[in-house]
Tab-separated table of N, CA, C and O in Angstrom:
chain	number	residue	atom	x	y	z
A	1421	MET	N	-294.601	-55.571	63.200
A	1421	MET	CA	-293.735	-55.832	63.254
A	1421	MET	C	-293.467	-55.476	64.632
A	1421	MET	O	-293.157	-54.309	64.734
A	1422	LEU	N	-292.795	-56.255	65.986
A	1422	LEU	CA	-291.991	-55.220	67.071
A	1422	LEU	C	-290.656	-56.028	66.888
A	1422	LEU	O	-290.278	-56.612	66.237
A	1423	VAL	N	-290.213	-54.476	67.017
A	1423	VAL	CA	-288.435	-53.846	66.816
A	1423	VAL	C	-287.886	-54.161	67.982
A	1423	VAL	O	-288.506	-53.075	68.787
A	1424	LEU	N	-286.770	-55.025	68.653
A	1424	LEU	CA	-286.198	-54.604	70.120
A	1424	LEU	C	-285.121	-54.361	70.206
A	1424	LEU	O	-284.175	-54.835	69.228
A	1425	SER	N	-284.385	-53.818	70.990
A	1425	SER	CA	-283.261	-54.192	71.551
A	1425	SER	C	-282.584	-54.736	72.067
A	1425	SER	O	-283.379	-54.499	73.537
A	1426	ARG	N	-281.500	-55.547	72.127
A	1426	ARG	CA	-281.169	-56.608	72.778
A	1426	ARG	C	-279.451	-56.662	73.310
A	1426	ARG	O	-279.193	-55.847	72.614
A	1427	LYS	N	-278.800	-56.707	74.149
A	1427	LYS	CA	-277.651	-56.953	74.633
A	1427	LYS	C	-277.225	-58.253	74.302
A	1427	LYS	O	-278.375	-59.383	75.134
A	1428	GLU	N	-275.649	-58.673	74.381
A	1428	GLU	CA	-275.515	-60.134	75.280
A	1428	GLU	C	-276.190	-60.612	76.121
A	1428	GLU	O	-276.226	-60.285	77.250
A	1429	LYS	N	-276.453	-61.467	76.275
A	1429	LYS	CA	-277.044	-62.378	77.218
A	1429	LYS	C	-278.403	-62.147	78.008
A	1429	LYS	O	-279.056	-62.717	78.828
A	1430	GLU	N	-278.940	-61.011	76.989
A	1430	GLU	CA	-280.380	-61.111	76.860
A	1430	GLU	C	-281.197	-61.744	76.502
A	1430	GLU	O	-281.295	-62.117	76.086
A	1431	ARG	N	-282.516	-61.508	77.304
A	1431	ARG	CA	-283.838	-62.555	77.077
A	1431	ARG	C	-284.906	-62.111	76.975
A	1431	ARG	O	-284.791	-60.866	77.061
A	1432	LEU	N	-285.943	-62.486	75.723
A	1432	LEU	CA	-287.098	-62.578	76.201
A	1432	LEU	C	-288.022	-63.509	75.559
A	1432	LEU	O	-287.239	-64.605	74.907
A	1433	MET	N	-288.980	-63.648	75.552
A	1433	MET	CA	-290.078	-64.162	75.751
A	1433	MET	C	-291.414	-64.396	74.601
A	1433	MET	O	-291.635	-62.965	74.902
A	1434	ILE	N	-291.141	-65.541	74.351
A	1434	ILE	CA	-292.794	-65.369	73.749
A	1434	ILE	C	-293.619	-66.289	73.888
A	1434	ILE	O	-293.541	-67.578	74.104
A	1435	GLY	N	-294.740	-65.442	74.354
A	1435	GLY	CA	-295.582	-66.597	75.377
A	1435	GLY	C	-295.345	-67.176	76.611
A	1435	GLY	O	-294.188	-66.365	76.949
A	1436	GLU	N	-295.519	-68.554	76.659
A	1436	GLU	CA	-295.249	-68.222	78.299
A	1436	GLU	C	-293.973	-69.878	78.194
A	1436	GLU	O	-293.340	-69.532	79.071
A	1437	ASN	N	-293.952	-70.596	77.455
A	1437	ASN	CA	-293.018	-71.004	77.174
A	1437	ASN	C	-291.922	-71.075	75.945
A	1437	ASN	O	-290.943	-72.299	75.317
A	1438	ILE	N	-291.877	-70.013	74.988
A	1438	ILE	CA	-290.439	-69.912	74.328
A	1438	ILE	C	-289.468	-69.080	74.816
A	1438	ILE	O	-290.116	-67.537	75.199
A	1439	VAL	N	-288.306	-69.063	74.873
A	1439	VAL	CA	-287.019	-68.032	75.125
A	1439	VAL	C	-286.331	-67.696	74.951
A	1439	VAL	O	-286.055	-68.974	74.121
A	1440	VAL	N	-286.025	-66.647	73.559
A	1440	VAL	CA	-284.608	-66.501	73.015
A	1440	VAL	C	-283.489	-65.748	73.995
A	1440	VAL	O	-283.940	-64.396	74.302
A	1441	THR	N	-282.596	-66.206	73.570
A	1441	THR	CA	-281.678	-65.793	74.390
A	1441	THR	C	-280.301	-64.966	73.244
A	1441	THR	O	-279.851	-65.842	72.347
A	1442	ILE	N	-280.131	-63.578	73.548
A	1442	ILE	CA	-278.749	-63.159	72.158
A	1442	ILE	C	-277.678	-63.761	72.588
A	1442	ILE	O	-277.085	-63.732	74.254
A	1443	VAL	N	-277.352	-64.678	72.289
A	1443	VAL	CA	-275.931	-65.643	72.669
A	1443	VAL	C	-274.573	-64.445	72.640
A	1443	VAL	O	-273.927	-64.177	73.260
A	1444	ARG	N	-274.771	-64.410	71.165
A	1444	ARG	CA	-273.398	-63.109	70.657
A	1444	ARG	C	-273.970	-62.757	69.835
A	1444	ARG	O	-274.307	-62.747	68.736
A	1445	VAL	N	-273.323	-61.250	69.794
A	1445	VAL	CA	-273.226	-60.283	68.744
A	1445	VAL	C	-271.761	-59.960	68.374
A	1445	VAL	O	-271.009	-59.866	69.026
A	1446	SER	N	-271.377	-60.761	66.926
A	1446	SER	CA	-270.048	-59.991	66.448
A	1446	SER	C	-270.021	-59.954	64.741
A	1446	SER	O	-270.453	-60.665	64.479
A	1447	GLY	N	-269.553	-58.839	64.198
A	1447	GLY	CA	-268.964	-58.760	62.704
A	1447	GLY	C	-270.526	-58.947	62.236
A	1447	GLY	O	-270.803	-59.199	60.650
A	1448	GLY	N	-271.342	-58.050	62.562
A	1448	GLY	CA	-273.161	-57.916	61.516
A	1448	GLY	C	-273.362	-58.832	61.757
A	1448	GLY	O	-274.880	-59.037	61.611
A	1449	LYS	N	-273.196	-59.742	62.500
A	1449	LYS	CA	-274.461	-61.329	62.797
A	1449	LYS	C	-274.542	-61.640	63.982
A	1449	LYS	O	-273.763	-61.168	65.384
A	1450	VAL	N	-275.753	-61.927	64.310
A	1450	VAL	CA	-276.074	-62.510	65.502
A	1450	VAL	C	-276.339	-63.224	65.674
A	1450	VAL	O	-277.441	-64.301	64.770
A	1451	ARG	N	-275.704	-64.295	67.144
A	1451	ARG	CA	-275.881	-65.579	67.357
A	1451	ARG	C	-277.264	-65.587	68.702
A	1451	ARG	O	-276.933	-65.208	69.717
A	1452	LEU	N	-278.414	-66.769	67.678
A	1452	LEU	CA	-279.575	-66.620	69.145
A	1452	LEU	C	-279.670	-68.221	69.302
A	1452	LEU	O	-279.396	-68.917	68.707
A	1453	GLY	N	-280.170	-68.219	70.696
A	1453	GLY	CA	-280.711	-69.489	71.375
A	1453	GLY	C	-281.787	-69.415	71.416
A	1453	GLY	O	-282.567	-68.249	72.287
A	1454	ILE	N	-282.875	-70.667	71.290
A	1454	ILE	CA	-283.995	-70.340	71.564
A	1454	ILE	C	-284.217	-71.815	71.850
A	1454	ILE	O	-283.982	-73.360	71.786
A	1455	GLU	N	-285.028	-71.249	73.310
A	1455	GLU	CA	-285.426	-72.672	74.231
A	1455	GLU	C	-287.132	-72.914	74.133
A	1455	GLU	O	-288.082	-71.520	74.079
A	1456	ALA	N	-287.735	-73.868	73.339
A	1456	ALA	CA	-289.099	-74.063	73.186
A	1456	ALA	C	-289.020	-75.211	73.301
A	1456	ALA	O	-288.383	-76.532	73.111
A	1457	PRO	N	-290.995	-75.748	73.741
A	1457	PRO	CA	-291.050	-77.603	73.458
A	1457	PRO	C	-290.872	-77.952	72.791
A	1457	PRO	O	-290.690	-77.607	70.859
A	1458	ALA	N	-290.681	-79.391	72.585
A	1458	ALA	CA	-290.474	-80.076	71.323
A	1458	ALA	C	-291.608	-80.286	70.641
A	1458	ALA	O	-290.423	-80.225	69.165
A	1459	ASP	N	-292.689	-79.867	70.403
A	1459	ASP	CA	-293.566	-80.030	69.796
A	1459	ASP	C	-293.676	-78.454	69.061
A	1459	ASP	O	-294.480	-78.430	67.897
A	1460	VAL	N	-292.379	-77.897	68.588
A	1460	VAL	CA	-293.166	-76.073	68.747
A	1460	VAL	C	-291.868	-76.131	67.377
A	1460	VAL	O	-290.053	-76.427	67.169
A	1461	SER	N	-292.218	-76.352	65.981
A	1461	SER	CA	-290.907	-76.441	64.931
A	1461	SER	C	-290.356	-75.109	64.627
A	1461	SER	O	-290.750	-73.963	64.677
A	1462	ILE	N	-288.765	-75.415	64.875
A	1462	ILE	CA	-287.752	-74.071	64.674
A	1462	ILE	C	-287.267	-74.182	63.299
A	1462	ILE	O	-286.569	-75.198	63.092
A	1463	ARG	N	-287.478	-73.807	62.243
A	1463	ARG	CA	-286.500	-73.247	61.453
A	1463	ARG	C	-286.183	-71.878	60.772
A	1463	ARG	O	-287.131	-71.311	60.560
A	1464	ARG	N	-285.169	-72.081	60.095
A	1464	ARG	CA	-284.751	-70.677	59.477
A	1464	ARG	C	-285.740	-70.285	58.221
A	1464	ARG	O	-285.897	-71.115	57.542
A	1465	GLU	N	-285.801	-69.454	58.087
A	1465	GLU	CA	-286.724	-68.821	56.515
A	1465	GLU	C	-286.788	-69.154	55.467
A	1465	GLU	O	-287.261	-70.336	55.309
A	1466	GLU	N	-285.431	-69.563	54.790
A	1466	GLU	CA	-285.029	-69.881	54.053
A	1466	GLU	C	-284.815	-71.127	53.919
A	1466	GLU	O	-285.247	-72.064	52.532
A	1467	LEU	N	-285.034	-72.315	54.738
A	1467	LEU	CA	-285.016	-73.405	54.698
A	1467	LEU	C	-286.972	-74.107	55.052
A	1467	LEU	O	-287.299	-75.308	54.459
A	1468	ALA	N	-287.111	-72.911	55.766
A	1468	ALA	CA	-289.328	-73.444	55.561
A	1468	ALA	C	-289.598	-73.019	54.190
A	1468	ALA	O	-290.598	-74.265	54.077
A	1469	CYS	N	-289.063	-72.169	53.334
A	1469	CYS	CA	-289.895	-71.580	51.885
A	1469	CYS	C	-289.855	-72.731	51.457
A	1469	CYS	O	-289.687	-73.113	50.134
A	1470	ARG	N	-288.862	-73.723	51.262
A	1470	ARG	CA	-288.147	-74.936	50.380
A	1470	ARG	C	-289.151	-76.006	50.816
A	1470	ARG	O	-288.867	-76.659	51.920
A	1471	PRO	N	-289.750	-77.121	49.763
A	1471	PRO	CA	-290.046	-78.363	50.500
A	1471	PRO	C	-289.102	-79.302	50.978
A	1471	PRO	O	-287.962	-79.473	50.317
A	1472	LEU	N	-289.640	-80.440	51.603
A	1472	LEU	CA	-288.573	-81.069	52.469
A	1472	LEU	C	-289.104	-82.029	51.514
A	1472	LEU	O	-289.335	-82.580	50.778
A	1473	ASP	N	-287.350	-82.711	51.420
A	1473	ASP	CA	-287.600	-84.514	50.322
A	1473	ASP	C	-287.925	-85.379	51.451
A	1473	ASP	O	-287.888	-84.790	53.008
A	1474	SER	N	-288.256	-86.422	50.802
A	1474	SER	CA	-289.002	-87.292	51.913
A	1474	SER	C	-288.213	-88.168	52.887
A	1474	SER	O	-289.151	-88.071	54.062
A	1475	GLU	N	-287.067	-88.169	52.828
A	1475	GLU	CA	-285.896	-88.524	53.833
A	1475	GLU	C	-286.053	-87.494	55.098
A	1475	GLU	O	-285.876	-88.261	56.532
A	1476	HIS	N	-285.860	-86.416	54.508
A	1476	HIS	CA	-285.962	-85.369	55.779
A	1476	HIS	C	-287.565	-85.502	56.537
A	1476	HIS	O	-287.421	-85.243	57.613
A	1477	GLU	N	-288.127	-85.396	55.824
A	1477	GLU	CA	-289.441	-85.432	56.184
A	1477	GLU	C	-289.688	-86.479	57.386
A	1477	GLU	O	-290.436	-86.300	58.354
A	1478	MET	N	-289.589	-87.400	57.195
A	1478	MET	CA	-289.518	-88.884	57.400
A	1478	MET	C	-288.859	-88.584	59.114
A	1478	MET	O	-289.439	-88.969	60.523
A	1479	LEU	N	-287.869	-87.928	59.281
A	1479	LEU	CA	-286.682	-88.162	60.191
A	1479	LEU	C	-287.530	-86.994	60.809
A	1479	LEU	O	-287.426	-87.095	62.414
A	1480	LEU	N	-288.102	-85.586	60.879
A	1480	LEU	CA	-288.702	-84.788	61.605
A	1480	LEU	C	-289.978	-85.826	62.399
A	1480	LEU	O	-289.885	-85.588	63.546
A	1481	THR	N	-290.635	-86.519	61.143
A	1481	THR	CA	-292.101	-87.242	61.752
A	1481	THR	C	-291.326	-87.798	63.337
A	1481	THR	O	-292.278	-87.879	63.969
A	1482	ARG	N	-290.192	-88.693	62.668
A	1482	ARG	CA	-289.722	-89.720	63.777
A	1482	ARG	C	-289.635	-88.846	64.949
A	1482	ARG	O	-290.014	-89.434	66.419
A	1483	LYS	N	-288.809	-87.790	64.874
A	1483	LYS	CA	-288.612	-86.918	66.495
A	1483	LYS	C	-289.463	-86.131	66.768
A	1483	LYS	O	-289.469	-86.433	68.282
A	1484	ALA	N	-290.545	-85.747	66.013
A	1484	ALA	CA	-292.216	-85.679	67.143
A	1484	ALA	C	-292.791	-86.430	67.189
A	1484	ALA	O	-293.721	-86.276	68.534
A	1485	GLY	N	-292.604	-87.638	66.943
A	1485	GLY	CA	-293.750	-88.932	67.989
A	1485	GLY	C	-293.143	-89.589	68.461
A	1485	GLY	O	-293.184	-89.816	69.588
């Protein structure tokens, strides 16, 4: 795991087409902005680990297609 220190408004790049911006740091929380191509799925870990219900999966499939 790579661990970095960043300040508000600083950015980091993942590959050629994903940019993560530190939007705000406040009260022990960090707000991130993520710019990525539409075909890259971005989900919070706690949501990625639980199965999607069929309606939600259908919406995601529709957005991707």
